[in-house]
mmCIF file of C-alpha atoms in Angstrom:
data_model
loop_
_atom_site.group_PDB
_atom_site.id
_atom_site.type_symbol
_atom_site.label_atom_id
_atom_site.label_comp_id
_atom_site.label_asym_id
_atom_site.label_seq_id
_atom_site.Cartn_x
_atom_site.Cartn_y
_atom_site.Cartn_z
ATOM 1 C CA MET A 486 0.000 0.000 0.000
ATOM 2 C CA GLU A 487 1.401 3.388 -1.017
ATOM 3 C CA GLN A 488 0.229 6.797 0.145
ATOM 4 C CA THR A 489 1.423 10.294 -0.577
ATOM 5 C CA LEU A 490 1.465 13.174 1.839
ATOM 6 C CA VAL A 491 2.153 16.744 0.711
ATOM 7 C CA ARG A 492 4.547 18.632 2.973
ATOM 8 C CA ALA A 493 6.524 21.857 2.732
ATOM 9 C CA LYS A 494 10.316 21.553 2.796
ATOM 10 C CA LEU A 495 12.549 24.529 3.525
ATOM 11 C CA VAL A 496 15.637 25.230 1.442
ATOM 12 C CA HIS A 497 18.002 27.783 3.010
ATOM 13 C CA GLU A 498 20.741 29.485 1.007
ATOM 14 C CA GLY A 499 22.410 32.706 2.113
ATOM 15 C CA GLU A 500 19.825 35.313 3.031
ATOM 16 C CA TYR A 501 16.930 33.453 1.369
ATOM 17 C CA VAL A 502 14.646 30.569 2.294
ATOM 18 C CA ALA A 503 12.345 28.817 -0.147
ATOM 19 C CA GLU A 504 9.320 26.856 1.006
ATOM 20 C CA VAL A 505 8.734 24.079 -1.528
ATOM 21 C CA ASP A 506 5.766 21.695 -1.539
ATOM 22 C CA VAL A 507 6.811 18.077 -2.082
ATOM 23 C CA ALA A 508 4.990 14.773 -1.874
ATOM 24 C CA LEU A 509 6.288 12.284 0.682
ATOM 25 C CA ILE A 510 5.743 8.703 -0.451
ATOM 26 C CA ILE A 511 4.730 6.450 2.416
ATOM 27 C CA THR A 512 5.057 2.694 1.979
ATOM 28 C CA ASP A 513 5.444 -0.357 4.201
ATOM 29 C CA ASP A 514 9.193 -0.709 3.634
ATOM 30 C CA GLU A 515 12.015 0.590 5.821
ATOM 31 C CA TRP A 516 12.910 3.475 3.443
ATOM 32 C CA SER A 517 9.594 5.186 4.033
ATOM 33 C CA PRO A 518 8.846 8.074 3.859
ATOM 34 C CA TYR A 519 10.821 9.281 0.853
ATOM 35 C CA LEU A 520 10.657 11.809 -1.988
ATOM 36 C CA SER A 521 10.068 11.087 -5.627
ATOM 37 C CA LEU A 522 13.016 11.702 -7.928
ATOM 38 C CA LEU A 523 11.234 14.700 -9.473
ATOM 39 C CA ASP A 524 10.653 16.307 -6.069
ATOM 40 C CA ALA A 525 14.296 15.731 -5.108
ATOM 41 C CA TYR A 526 15.378 17.429 -8.351
ATOM 42 C CA LYS A 527 12.956 20.282 -7.638
ATOM 43 C CA LEU A 528 14.633 20.887 -4.259
ATOM 44 C CA ASP A 529 18.051 20.795 -5.957
ATOM 45 C CA ASP A 530 16.876 23.276 -8.613
ATOM 46 C CA VAL A 531 15.568 25.674 -5.975
ATOM 47 C CA ARG A 532 18.834 25.468 -4.015
ATOM 48 C CA GLN A 533 20.884 26.124 -7.159
ATOM 49 C CA ALA A 534 18.691 29.080 -8.166
ATOM 50 C CA LEU A 535 19.054 30.625 -4.700
ATOM 51 C CA ARG A 536 22.838 30.134 -4.778
ATOM 52 C CA GLN A 537 23.003 31.940 -8.119
ATOM 53 C CA GLY A 538 20.749 34.741 -6.891
ATOM 54 C CA ASP A 539 18.020 33.831 -9.398
ATOM 55 C CA ILE A 540 15.062 34.565 -7.131
ATOM 56 C CA GLU A 541 12.604 34.555 -10.041
ATOM 57 C CA ALA A 542 13.494 30.957 -10.984
ATOM 58 C CA ALA A 543 13.306 29.838 -7.351
ATOM 59 C CA ALA A 544 9.911 31.545 -6.952
ATOM 60 C CA LYS A 545 8.509 29.458 -9.820
ATOM 61 C CA LEU A 546 9.131 26.323 -7.747
ATOM 62 C CA GLY A 547 8.239 27.581 -4.265
ATOM 63 C CA ARG A 548 7.617 30.543 -2.004
ATOM 64 C CA VAL A 549 10.773 32.574 -1.422
ATOM 65 C CA TYR A 550 11.448 34.605 1.710
ATOM 66 C CA LYS A 551 14.300 36.953 2.521
ATOM 67 C CA LEU A 552 15.819 36.548 5.971
ATOM 68 C CA ILE A 553 16.429 39.700 7.955
ATOM 69 C CA PRO A 554 18.736 39.548 10.976
ATOM 70 C CA VAL A 555 17.170 40.701 14.225
ATOM 71 C CA ALA A 556 19.413 42.691 16.551
ATOM 72 C CA VAL A 557 19.547 41.306 20.071
#
């Protein structure tokens, strides 16, 4: 029996964080839960876009936030 569960994963690079929706695949084997290959590539693509400063490309795959340091 296989189920999927949609969850948001956070990808942090530099001063940006992207929130990307991925489907976790839940099965009866010991590797569960895991991502599909396409979702794993999507997370890699978002991380690469953020590293290169291509916020527009990253925003096509998830919600992008800019981190602002808070003075203590």
